[in-house]
XYZ file of C-alpha atoms in Angstrom:
705
model
C -127.509 -2.322 -8.710
C -129.935 -4.035 -11.226
C -130.195 -7.968 -10.915
C -129.713 -9.737 -13.974
C -132.501 -10.543 -16.352
C -133.036 -14.259 -16.341
C -133.318 -15.730 -19.857
C -134.904 -19.093 -21.153
C -132.701 -21.139 -23.512
C -133.723 -21.124 -27.158
C -134.489 -24.391 -29.011
C -131.918 -26.989 -29.517
C -129.146 -26.081 -31.972
C -126.017 -27.549 -33.088
C -122.851 -25.876 -34.831
C -124.002 -27.440 -38.315
C -127.527 -26.325 -38.272
C -126.667 -22.733 -40.005
C -127.647 -22.237 -43.591
C -125.821 -18.949 -45.024
C -125.595 -17.176 -41.640
C -129.210 -18.064 -40.612
C -129.798 -20.136 -37.199
C -131.459 -23.533 -37.824
C -133.311 -24.828 -34.610
C -134.612 -28.604 -34.228
C -137.497 -29.797 -32.327
C -139.475 -32.949 -31.853
C -143.184 -32.351 -31.628
C -144.486 -33.062 -28.027
C -147.702 -32.379 -26.470
C -146.688 -32.539 -22.939
C -144.693 -29.273 -22.477
C -145.428 -27.392 -19.425
C -147.754 -24.392 -19.429
C -146.318 -21.005 -19.503
C -146.435 -18.753 -16.429
C -149.865 -17.405 -16.061
C -148.748 -13.689 -15.048
C -147.142 -13.102 -18.507
C -149.159 -15.159 -20.938
C -152.817 -15.614 -21.528
C -153.937 -19.464 -20.106
C -156.119 -20.036 -23.157
C -153.809 -18.802 -26.012
C -150.435 -18.246 -24.556
C -150.065 -14.778 -25.978
C -148.174 -12.293 -24.006
C -150.342 -10.148 -21.671
C -149.855 -7.106 -19.586
C -149.811 -8.041 -15.787
C -150.586 -6.259 -12.365
C -149.162 -7.292 -8.833
C -151.980 -7.748 -6.309
C -149.895 -8.042 -2.989
C -146.927 -6.760 -1.234
C -145.463 -10.159 -1.174
C -145.600 -10.107 -4.705
C -144.087 -6.539 -5.110
C -141.145 -7.250 -3.073
C -140.285 -10.701 -4.740
C -140.413 -9.098 -8.268
C -137.180 -9.415 -10.300
C -136.908 -9.081 -14.053
C -137.271 -12.278 -16.183
C -137.023 -12.540 -19.753
C -140.844 -12.634 -19.997
C -140.998 -9.440 -18.606
C -139.375 -8.271 -21.614
C -142.825 -8.081 -23.479
C -143.861 -5.313 -21.248
C -141.051 -3.265 -21.724
C -142.089 0.001 -23.743
C -140.099 0.547 -27.051
C -140.811 4.127 -27.239
C -138.814 6.483 -24.960
C -140.798 9.547 -23.877
C -140.605 11.899 -26.955
C -139.305 15.311 -26.549
C -141.819 17.851 -26.372
C -142.544 21.585 -25.505
C -143.061 23.259 -23.102
C -141.681 20.447 -21.029
C -143.594 18.843 -18.199
C -141.611 20.685 -15.722
C -142.690 24.268 -16.778
C -145.450 26.193 -14.744
C -147.959 25.861 -17.364
C -151.164 24.492 -16.101
C -151.399 20.754 -17.285
C -154.069 18.231 -18.075
C -153.873 14.530 -16.603
C -156.160 11.897 -18.099
C -157.043 8.896 -15.460
C -157.747 6.151 -17.465
C -160.329 3.746 -15.481
C -162.466 1.608 -17.357
C -164.302 -1.617 -16.146
C -161.589 -2.910 -13.632
C -158.910 -2.198 -16.277
C -156.368 -5.044 -18.023
C -159.336 -5.689 -20.752
C -158.311 -5.882 -24.341
C -155.455 -3.298 -23.529
C -153.834 -6.338 -21.660
C -153.019 -7.929 -24.903
C -149.529 -6.841 -25.744
C -149.282 -8.140 -29.446
C -152.916 -7.163 -30.107
C -156.086 -8.962 -30.693
C -159.387 -9.094 -32.889
C -161.706 -7.514 -30.941
C -164.158 -5.317 -32.723
C -165.305 -1.688 -31.612
C -162.623 -1.408 -28.759
C -161.971 1.746 -26.813
C -159.978 4.087 -28.447
C -158.165 7.424 -27.262
C -156.611 9.706 -29.653
C -156.848 13.430 -28.586
C -153.121 13.085 -27.140
C -151.892 16.643 -28.464
C -153.742 18.148 -25.426
C -152.798 15.648 -22.666
C -149.513 15.878 -20.525
C -149.971 13.207 -17.923
C -151.718 9.556 -18.467
C -152.546 7.781 -15.351
C -153.608 3.726 -15.537
C -156.213 3.327 -12.701
C -157.230 0.395 -11.547
C -158.199 -1.232 -8.098
C -155.083 -3.809 -8.298
C -152.375 -2.947 -5.628
C -149.562 -2.402 -8.231
C -151.164 -1.372 -11.374
C -148.725 -1.224 -13.878
C -149.684 0.473 -17.318
C -150.387 -1.950 -20.367
C -147.404 -1.413 -22.167
C -149.420 -0.529 -25.474
C -150.594 2.507 -23.659
C -147.009 3.466 -22.469
C -145.868 3.383 -26.111
C -148.621 5.373 -27.571
C -148.658 8.068 -25.040
C -144.730 8.292 -25.180
C -145.124 8.546 -28.803
C -146.941 11.876 -28.261
C -144.766 13.313 -25.739
C -147.245 12.552 -22.667
C -145.734 10.988 -19.244
C -147.443 7.503 -18.167
C -147.992 6.580 -14.435
C -149.155 3.641 -12.965
C -151.062 3.505 -9.810
C -150.015 2.051 -6.236
C -153.271 1.879 -4.212
C -154.386 0.503 -0.940
C -158.074 0.113 0.138
C -160.243 -1.202 2.935
C -159.029 -3.530 5.726
C -156.623 -5.480 3.721
C -155.249 -2.189 2.513
C -154.552 -1.182 6.306
C -152.883 -4.498 6.740
C -150.400 -3.859 4.018
C -149.735 -0.175 4.915
C -148.966 -1.411 8.476
C -146.416 -3.915 7.168
C -144.541 -1.459 5.425
C -145.140 1.986 6.753
C -145.319 1.156 10.904
C -141.828 -0.430 10.765
C -138.366 1.115 10.623
C -137.336 2.902 7.407
C -136.066 -0.025 5.869
C -139.623 -1.360 5.169
C -140.837 1.370 3.276
C -137.727 2.101 1.498
C -137.950 -1.449 -0.023
C -141.462 -0.733 -1.304
C -140.212 2.371 -2.739
C -137.117 0.941 -4.464
C -139.198 -1.642 -6.073
C -141.641 0.830 -7.404
C -138.873 2.937 -8.754
C -137.421 -0.122 -10.434
C -140.398 -1.469 -12.201
C -140.933 2.291 -13.513
C -137.477 2.204 -14.821
C -137.383 -1.396 -16.149
C -140.870 -1.333 -17.712
C -140.377 2.207 -19.108
C -143.128 4.412 -17.471
C -142.717 7.341 -15.683
C -144.037 7.401 -12.164
C -146.659 6.404 -9.741
C -150.167 7.550 -8.338
C -150.048 6.946 -4.818
C -153.511 6.374 -3.451
C -153.948 5.203 0.067
C -157.748 4.795 0.534
C -157.727 3.250 4.159
C -157.190 4.491 7.931
C -153.351 4.701 9.019
C -151.950 4.107 12.631
C -150.079 6.856 14.113
C -146.703 5.027 13.505
C -147.790 4.546 9.671
C -148.871 7.703 8.940
C -145.927 9.219 10.746
C -143.665 7.364 8.178
C -145.811 8.211 5.351
C -143.893 11.720 4.327
C -140.538 9.865 4.250
C -142.075 7.331 2.061
C -143.030 9.815 -0.595
C -139.984 11.589 -0.246
C -137.711 8.750 -0.660
C -139.802 7.212 -3.620
C -140.001 10.580 -5.438
C -136.118 10.917 -4.742
C -135.118 7.430 -6.159
C -137.629 7.795 -9.241
C -136.123 10.911 -10.211
C -132.767 9.285 -9.967
C -133.614 6.123 -12.050
C -136.427 8.129 -14.390
C -135.356 11.536 -15.265
C -138.548 13.967 -15.644
C -140.803 11.306 -13.635
C -143.714 12.044 -11.499
C -144.884 10.862 -8.097
C -148.681 12.093 -7.528
C -150.513 11.860 -4.147
C -154.335 11.331 -4.114
C -156.576 13.348 -1.758
C -157.420 10.733 0.647
C -155.710 10.259 4.311
C -155.053 13.209 6.627
C -152.014 13.787 8.404
C -153.696 12.383 11.491
C -154.143 8.832 9.786
C -158.039 9.655 9.065
C -159.502 8.501 5.806
C -161.297 11.735 4.918
C -161.532 13.121 1.707
C -160.919 16.907 1.597
C -161.509 17.963 -2.428
C -158.652 20.345 -2.055
C -155.331 20.986 -0.404
C -155.015 22.303 3.125
C -153.266 22.347 6.310
C -154.553 18.716 6.695
C -153.003 17.123 3.954
C -150.166 19.361 2.626
C -147.228 17.502 4.149
C -148.181 14.837 1.760
C -148.326 17.379 -1.121
C -145.032 18.782 0.067
C -143.433 15.637 -0.158
C -143.738 14.677 -3.692
C -144.295 16.153 -7.356
C -148.149 16.839 -7.208
C -151.366 16.459 -5.483
C -154.662 14.882 -7.336
C -157.628 16.113 -5.324
C -161.072 14.271 -4.783
C -163.735 15.328 -7.196
C -166.263 16.874 -5.046
C -164.842 20.586 -5.107
C -166.861 23.893 -5.550
C -165.418 27.041 -6.485
C -164.722 28.055 -2.849
C -162.270 25.049 -2.335
C -160.226 26.162 -5.908
C -160.033 29.990 -3.864
C -158.991 28.399 -0.507
C -156.440 26.387 -2.553
C -154.866 29.490 -4.265
C -153.154 30.457 -0.989
C -152.205 26.877 -0.151
C -150.274 26.386 -3.532
C -147.824 28.899 -3.347
C -145.863 28.771 -6.782
C -146.947 25.238 -7.309
C -150.390 26.063 -8.963
C -149.589 23.841 -11.579
C -148.691 20.856 -9.439
C -152.397 20.597 -8.089
C -154.633 18.528 -10.321
C -158.225 19.302 -9.654
C -159.919 16.281 -10.049
C -163.301 16.052 -12.672
C -165.130 12.667 -12.426
C -166.345 12.609 -15.774
C -169.376 10.167 -14.979
C -170.561 13.283 -12.921
C -171.112 11.018 -9.563
C -171.715 12.946 -6.128
C -171.758 16.380 -5.774
C -169.740 17.907 -8.867
C -169.350 20.512 -11.050
C -169.978 19.619 -14.503
C -169.154 16.200 -15.902
C -170.558 14.049 -18.933
C -171.054 16.922 -21.729
C -170.786 19.472 -19.042
C -167.006 18.977 -18.344
C -166.212 21.943 -20.033
C -168.010 23.539 -16.994
C -165.409 22.155 -14.647
C -162.564 23.031 -16.783
C -163.638 26.582 -16.942
C -163.380 27.227 -12.984
C -160.360 25.482 -12.876
C -158.398 27.093 -15.114
C -159.698 30.150 -14.284
C -157.735 29.788 -10.967
C -154.643 28.385 -12.667
C -154.893 24.888 -11.848
C -154.009 21.626 -13.280
C -156.931 19.224 -14.460
C -157.542 15.288 -13.614
C -159.991 13.842 -16.150
C -161.052 11.255 -14.328
C -162.721 8.122 -16.614
C -163.290 9.712 -19.779
C -164.022 6.477 -21.229
C -167.503 7.320 -19.777
C -168.227 8.103 -23.873
C -167.609 4.875 -24.472
C -168.678 3.041 -21.583
C -172.372 4.732 -21.337
C -173.190 5.930 -24.976
C -173.926 3.957 -28.046
C -170.887 2.124 -29.378
C -171.807 2.790 -32.938
C -171.524 6.473 -32.239
C -168.176 6.488 -30.286
C -166.164 8.438 -32.711
C -168.629 11.294 -32.862
C -169.287 11.604 -29.108
C -165.498 11.285 -28.211
C -164.698 14.177 -30.851
C -167.861 16.161 -29.200
C -166.406 15.410 -25.510
C -163.114 16.879 -26.383
C -164.227 19.635 -28.758
C -166.244 20.922 -26.023
C -162.894 21.502 -23.716
C -160.759 22.621 -26.566
C -160.498 26.338 -25.605
C -159.353 24.796 -21.661
C -156.419 22.465 -23.397
C -153.033 24.050 -24.484
C -151.308 21.375 -27.225
C -147.829 20.851 -26.656
C -145.459 20.761 -29.208
C -143.234 17.673 -30.607
C -139.413 18.596 -31.022
C -137.801 16.064 -32.395
C -137.078 14.494 -36.196
C -137.762 11.899 -37.814
C -141.705 12.733 -37.925
C -143.656 10.072 -39.529
C -147.363 9.141 -39.114
C -149.900 6.987 -41.230
C -152.683 8.641 -38.823
C -153.410 4.722 -37.753
C -155.237 4.577 -34.487
C -154.230 1.283 -33.438
C -157.183 -0.439 -34.846
C -159.191 -1.173 -37.668
C -161.403 -3.466 -39.636
C -158.593 -4.467 -41.960
C -154.823 -4.347 -42.052
C -152.973 -2.440 -44.920
C -149.236 -2.118 -45.675
C -148.446 0.886 -47.896
C -151.810 0.575 -50.071
C -151.520 -3.075 -49.990
C -154.832 -4.991 -48.444
C -152.927 -7.306 -46.000
C -155.960 -8.805 -43.822
C -159.438 -8.447 -43.602
C -161.174 -8.448 -40.189
C -161.276 -6.468 -36.900
C -158.103 -5.810 -34.988
C -156.780 -3.583 -32.058
C -153.274 -3.074 -31.308
C -152.397 -0.001 -28.999
C -148.858 0.254 -29.584
C -149.392 0.423 -33.347
C -151.245 3.864 -32.939
C -149.126 6.503 -35.065
C -148.711 10.144 -33.908
C -152.539 11.797 -34.047
C -153.124 15.186 -35.171
C -155.050 18.070 -33.766
C -158.667 17.152 -34.510
C -161.454 19.817 -35.089
C -162.826 22.562 -37.205
C -161.002 25.331 -38.606
C -162.883 28.504 -39.903
C -161.959 31.308 -41.926
C -161.675 34.679 -39.921
C -164.027 37.541 -40.891
C -167.153 36.953 -43.108
C -165.721 33.743 -45.170
C -167.538 31.019 -45.212
C -164.651 28.513 -45.692
C -163.869 25.704 -43.402
C -162.046 22.653 -42.835
C -162.768 19.508 -40.555
C -160.675 16.517 -39.437
C -161.799 13.159 -38.623
C -160.159 10.000 -37.870
C -161.938 7.270 -40.451
C -161.734 3.726 -40.433
C -163.170 2.950 -43.874
C -159.729 3.501 -45.912
C -155.928 3.607 -44.893
C -152.496 3.869 -46.501
C -150.612 2.002 -43.820
C -152.030 0.357 -40.677
C -155.971 0.671 -40.393
C -157.223 4.289 -40.622
C -156.592 7.607 -42.135
C -157.398 11.260 -41.766
C -160.528 12.329 -43.617
C -160.392 16.106 -44.351
C -163.652 17.853 -45.590
C -163.820 21.290 -46.222
C -165.369 24.244 -48.587
C -163.107 27.058 -50.336
C -165.489 30.290 -50.750
C -165.650 32.333 -53.706
C -163.664 35.364 -52.192
C -160.596 33.262 -51.219
C -158.090 31.275 -53.197
C -157.218 28.264 -50.396
C -157.940 27.113 -47.222
C -155.534 25.431 -44.677
C -155.877 23.439 -41.713
C -153.016 23.435 -38.943
C -152.157 19.354 -38.344
C -149.095 19.269 -36.019
C -147.628 22.056 -33.457
C -143.778 21.473 -33.820
C -141.035 22.799 -32.051
C -138.175 21.244 -33.953
C -134.586 22.333 -34.705
C -134.047 21.693 -38.418
C -131.196 20.355 -40.115
C -129.990 22.184 -43.140
C -131.961 19.981 -45.391
C -135.072 18.429 -44.736
C -137.319 15.977 -46.887
C -141.265 16.235 -46.392
C -143.580 13.545 -47.754
C -147.678 13.369 -48.212
C -149.839 10.449 -49.256
C -153.236 11.703 -50.300
C -156.649 11.031 -52.186
C -159.517 12.774 -53.087
C -162.871 11.225 -52.573
C -164.536 11.659 -56.380
C -162.855 13.772 -59.052
C -162.238 17.282 -58.317
C -160.123 20.200 -59.505
C -159.152 21.245 -55.855
C -155.176 21.340 -55.643
C -153.520 20.204 -52.215
C -150.323 20.640 -50.678
C -148.054 20.768 -47.518
C -147.151 24.183 -45.657
C -144.946 24.772 -42.793
C -144.098 27.746 -40.819
C -140.861 28.259 -39.213
C -139.615 30.143 -36.070
C -136.656 32.527 -35.468
C -137.349 34.770 -38.051
C -134.365 36.872 -37.403
C -131.931 34.307 -38.526
C -133.938 31.790 -40.348
C -133.489 31.050 -43.986
C -135.617 28.957 -46.289
C -134.519 27.903 -49.741
C -137.136 27.016 -52.229
C -139.308 23.848 -51.745
C -139.357 22.148 -54.927
C -141.716 19.069 -55.258
C -139.804 15.840 -56.040
C -141.815 15.290 -59.306
C -142.859 16.889 -62.259
C -146.741 16.615 -61.281
C -148.208 19.897 -60.301
C -144.915 21.669 -59.956
C -142.593 23.820 -62.214
C -139.617 22.712 -60.774
C -137.239 19.476 -60.294
C -135.715 18.371 -57.249
C -132.097 19.459 -56.422
C -130.552 16.370 -57.011
C -128.314 14.811 -54.476
C -124.481 14.414 -55.548
C -124.179 10.892 -54.534
C -127.808 9.423 -54.188
C -127.738 6.870 -51.489
C -129.623 3.575 -51.682
C -131.565 4.466 -48.255
C -132.843 7.774 -49.872
C -133.746 6.201 -53.152
C -136.177 3.443 -51.249
C -137.804 6.792 -49.588
C -138.239 8.892 -52.643
C -139.083 6.168 -54.967
C -142.847 6.533 -55.108
C -143.261 10.377 -55.088
C -145.315 11.758 -57.683
C -146.820 8.214 -58.486
C -150.140 6.690 -58.779
C -149.957 4.279 -55.947
C -152.233 1.076 -55.013
C -155.776 2.144 -53.947
C -155.567 5.454 -55.768
C -153.523 6.923 -53.581
C -150.863 9.590 -54.565
C -147.379 10.628 -52.708
C -145.923 14.067 -53.177
C -142.625 14.789 -51.923
C -140.530 18.144 -51.091
C -136.790 19.244 -50.553
C -136.254 22.260 -48.440
C -133.182 23.927 -47.497
C -133.296 25.942 -44.608
C -130.577 27.751 -42.112
C -130.902 28.322 -38.422
C -134.540 27.284 -38.465
C -137.371 25.928 -36.001
C -140.068 23.860 -37.855
C -143.437 25.057 -35.770
C -146.716 23.735 -37.655
C -147.259 21.390 -40.339
C -150.490 22.497 -42.169
C -152.427 21.070 -45.184
C -153.650 23.668 -47.912
C -156.225 23.406 -50.209
C -156.581 25.851 -53.166
C -159.025 26.302 -56.045
C -157.622 26.180 -59.868
C -156.700 29.119 -61.358
C -159.567 31.232 -63.001
C -162.365 29.320 -60.920
C -164.575 31.665 -58.582
C -167.314 29.319 -57.617
C -167.528 27.812 -54.247
C -165.281 24.639 -53.992
C -166.117 21.541 -51.688
C -163.908 18.722 -51.218
C -163.185 15.582 -49.458
C -159.658 14.398 -49.119
C -157.900 11.598 -47.400
C -154.685 11.732 -45.855
C -152.741 8.446 -45.404
C -149.034 9.690 -44.322
C -147.090 12.409 -43.510
C -143.248 12.547 -43.173
C -140.751 15.016 -42.169
C -137.116 13.324 -42.262
C -133.462 15.004 -42.010
C -131.264 14.041 -44.878
C -128.798 12.822 -42.418
C -131.132 10.398 -41.031
C -131.553 9.021 -44.467
C -128.005 8.655 -45.370
C -127.005 6.685 -42.111
C -126.441 2.801 -42.391
C -129.331 0.855 -41.574
C -128.459 -1.881 -38.855
C -129.648 -5.661 -39.653
C -131.569 -7.978 -37.299
C -129.188 -10.437 -35.711
C -129.080 -13.510 -33.673
C -132.777 -14.469 -34.245
C -133.658 -17.548 -31.830
C -136.747 -19.688 -31.612
C -137.560 -20.906 -27.839
C -140.583 -21.729 -25.718
C -141.835 -24.391 -28.374
C -145.344 -25.773 -27.679
C -147.558 -27.854 -30.041
C -151.118 -28.443 -30.279
C -153.333 -30.744 -32.557
C -155.495 -28.727 -34.962
C -158.354 -31.101 -35.420
C -158.872 -34.553 -36.474
C -156.576 -36.632 -38.461
C -157.437 -36.601 -42.291
C -157.567 -40.067 -43.653
C -154.190 -41.448 -44.487
C -152.408 -38.344 -43.028
C -151.242 -36.875 -39.644
C -153.444 -34.619 -38.339
C -152.582 -30.718 -38.717
C -150.774 -29.017 -36.021
C -150.626 -25.543 -34.403
C -147.279 -24.370 -33.324
C -146.374 -21.437 -30.536
C -143.414 -20.193 -30.050
C -141.105 -17.067 -29.016
C -138.853 -15.322 -31.095
C -136.014 -13.163 -29.712
C -133.408 -11.038 -31.605
C -130.635 -8.466 -31.454
C -131.463 -4.726 -32.962
C -130.696 -1.441 -31.544
C -134.074 -0.350 -30.460
C -133.906 3.581 -31.007
C -133.369 3.052 -34.703
C -136.753 1.109 -35.238
C -140.468 2.082 -35.142
C -141.275 -1.369 -34.777
C -140.969 -4.927 -36.297
C -143.182 -7.016 -38.786
C -142.826 -10.565 -38.315
C -143.488 -13.132 -41.071
C -143.216 -16.577 -41.733
C -142.883 -19.327 -44.503
C -142.998 -23.254 -44.663
C -144.458 -26.594 -45.155
C -143.823 -30.037 -44.063
C -142.113 -32.689 -45.786
C -139.496 -29.931 -46.942
C -136.074 -30.736 -45.524
C -133.894 -28.195 -47.844
C -134.102 -24.660 -47.427
C -137.276 -22.806 -48.789
C -137.351 -20.802 -52.174
C -136.692 -17.235 -51.688
C -139.611 -16.744 -53.925
C -142.230 -18.244 -51.764
C -144.251 -15.301 -50.626
C -143.888 -14.624 -46.588
C -147.191 -14.677 -44.563
C -147.589 -11.461 -42.054
C -147.898 -12.879 -38.553
C -147.909 -9.690 -36.397
C -146.093 -6.379 -35.206
C -143.391 -6.472 -32.511
C -142.644 -3.306 -30.299
C -139.739 -5.329 -28.651
C -137.040 -7.675 -29.579
C -139.470 -10.369 -29.168
C -142.450 -11.868 -30.508
C -144.710 -14.704 -29.511
C -145.949 -16.890 -32.434
C -149.302 -18.022 -31.506
C -151.229 -21.053 -32.988
C -149.557 -21.185 -36.066
C -151.270 -23.716 -38.387
C -148.688 -25.962 -39.796
C -148.483 -29.457 -41.433
C -148.014 -32.353 -39.505
C -144.605 -34.287 -41.057
C -145.103 -37.461 -42.353
C -142.964 -40.800 -41.023
C -139.173 -39.950 -41.621
C -139.630 -36.185 -42.948
C -138.943 -33.008 -41.424
C -141.157 -30.113 -41.406
C -139.893 -26.569 -42.000
C -140.926 -23.180 -40.729
C -138.849 -20.023 -41.540
C -139.317 -16.899 -39.325
C -138.617 -13.408 -40.668
C -137.911 -10.111 -38.869
C -138.397 -7.148 -40.515
C -137.235 -3.808 -38.852
C -139.599 -0.593 -39.919
C -137.031 2.125 -39.595
C -138.534 5.709 -37.706
C -137.937 7.268 -41.369
C -140.970 5.297 -42.672
C -139.517 3.195 -45.724
C -139.578 -0.602 -46.751
C -136.577 -2.557 -46.044
C -135.674 -5.226 -48.614
C -136.287 -8.688 -47.744
C -132.491 -9.541 -48.077
C -131.895 -7.528 -45.021
C -134.504 -9.115 -42.408
C -133.559 -11.263 -39.841
C -134.343 -15.008 -40.012
C -134.176 -18.173 -37.927
C -135.760 -21.839 -39.319
C -137.361 -24.311 -36.896
C -137.117 -27.867 -38.253
C -139.547 -30.175 -36.363
C -140.045 -33.822 -36.645
C -142.969 -36.078 -35.418
C -142.492 -38.150 -32.090
C -140.052 -41.161 -32.322
């Protein structure tokens, strides 16, 4: 049975502290509050951080608190095809970077320039967050982003050296209750925080008693995890033998297969040669895909490939039908020039492309602004919101298939796709498409997304784009469908007169929600962007691919080059747009901390910095994220005018947010300061919710008595 989450009380609130349904909280400014627990909050800023556990005692004592809620993933594992349980060889990415818990530990993001960013998710099946901390819980930003792409996320349970041997003897050498207690906690943590399982890495020798219980521990953990996290995985790293000796084998063999037989998969060490792969085929039986052959991208030791020769490793691994575990592909960031990071990362993954099988998304709504979760400025639907570097892993949108598409035959047409921070429609980046239409063809197209979505009878599609420089090249969305025997596609009609011979089919009762969604279609938008929308009627269809097509103008014969920027693509079912939108409710303010922001101006109190936690209620499956705003000033006891422009504070990917060092004016004698916090839900369908429907709470504060 799950223990209850222990909550912290909100700020002082009385029954009369309500303004038109909005809660009002009262605080007296004090500079003596106790510090927040260091496990959950950065000691310098009090911003929420992801954390790990360093000891067996910490693991066994862990129970979920309200503070743990910041680390819970918003995104469930997205439906994908083929499922992870298929026999297709898989690709595992093991992220190991400089000890882990770097800029990625800041749950609400940070202002770091040039962070590490991974975006080739379409070809990845499993993501492991690795560090040398005993219980490595994946930072929630990685889980949100991976799940959004249909990628399974594992943490790491690792023991090493003499301390590791002591830990293993403590929970493995005794009776079954000891190892079951550890397994129960590991399964419980994966379920609570929303990730999918564990890589078990025992890199120390074991006594006969401890190694004798190890297979039973793995079986019990695997059973408990599958029960609590359907589709979850427990993988074993090639290290200890069934004798208890620590001796890496670089293969599955009779000395270690007892561990493979006790869990979901086996991650080999890295110093293998082809003869190891040949021997493993006989050991694997029907579980070839459950053997993840390790490839150290740093190329340390006697390895095949690595670095920009990693394709040589994959060629052999795929030849023998195994899955691959790419260890530390962040090599392109750690060891090469940071200014060339995007170029080097694209080069690295393009060399592997022929050995990687993309998976397909199979659910709607499908909305992406191509945001990488970072940028040099922040943009909201074409309007610049802030200037300066930012990094927020959870804010990364679904990424496309990157690379180059060339026309077959002797044609010279091509389209290349790149992520680009120079401009954005929503977030911090956009997708740049460069290409050439040769004289002998009318258009070129590039597949951006592989899908396998059973479609409702009516869908709406939208594309936000702009060309760089004047051009007469045309652009449009294309789609392919499956189930050709029964699939019927009605006419695609653009939802505006621009560039189309048809008007859209009007809805019989146009709902407000849909009117918001199509309101910008066909218009020139902020920053030179254009939105084009489509309505498609279907029956019995699967949506298989989304493509963007570029066409020459009628009568044109010469070669046409183009540079186009995509800001957003949306595929939304009509029923989803008709559903009523929930409202943010029960916004509370708690854990209020104050700091003096500087010296006192002459005749006035020193300005203040306010930090506090906001919590609210909202059905999380309905939302993409929340945008948190504030407005307010000192010396104002009455409600603030609705016309005062809210100030954007940040993004939340949970029903809570930590406001950190918000600059506010100190109230004068006998006065109250007032700050209103506003929580804006961002629906998965991708439209703006009117401010009247946001959640609200107000904090009134007065100086010390």
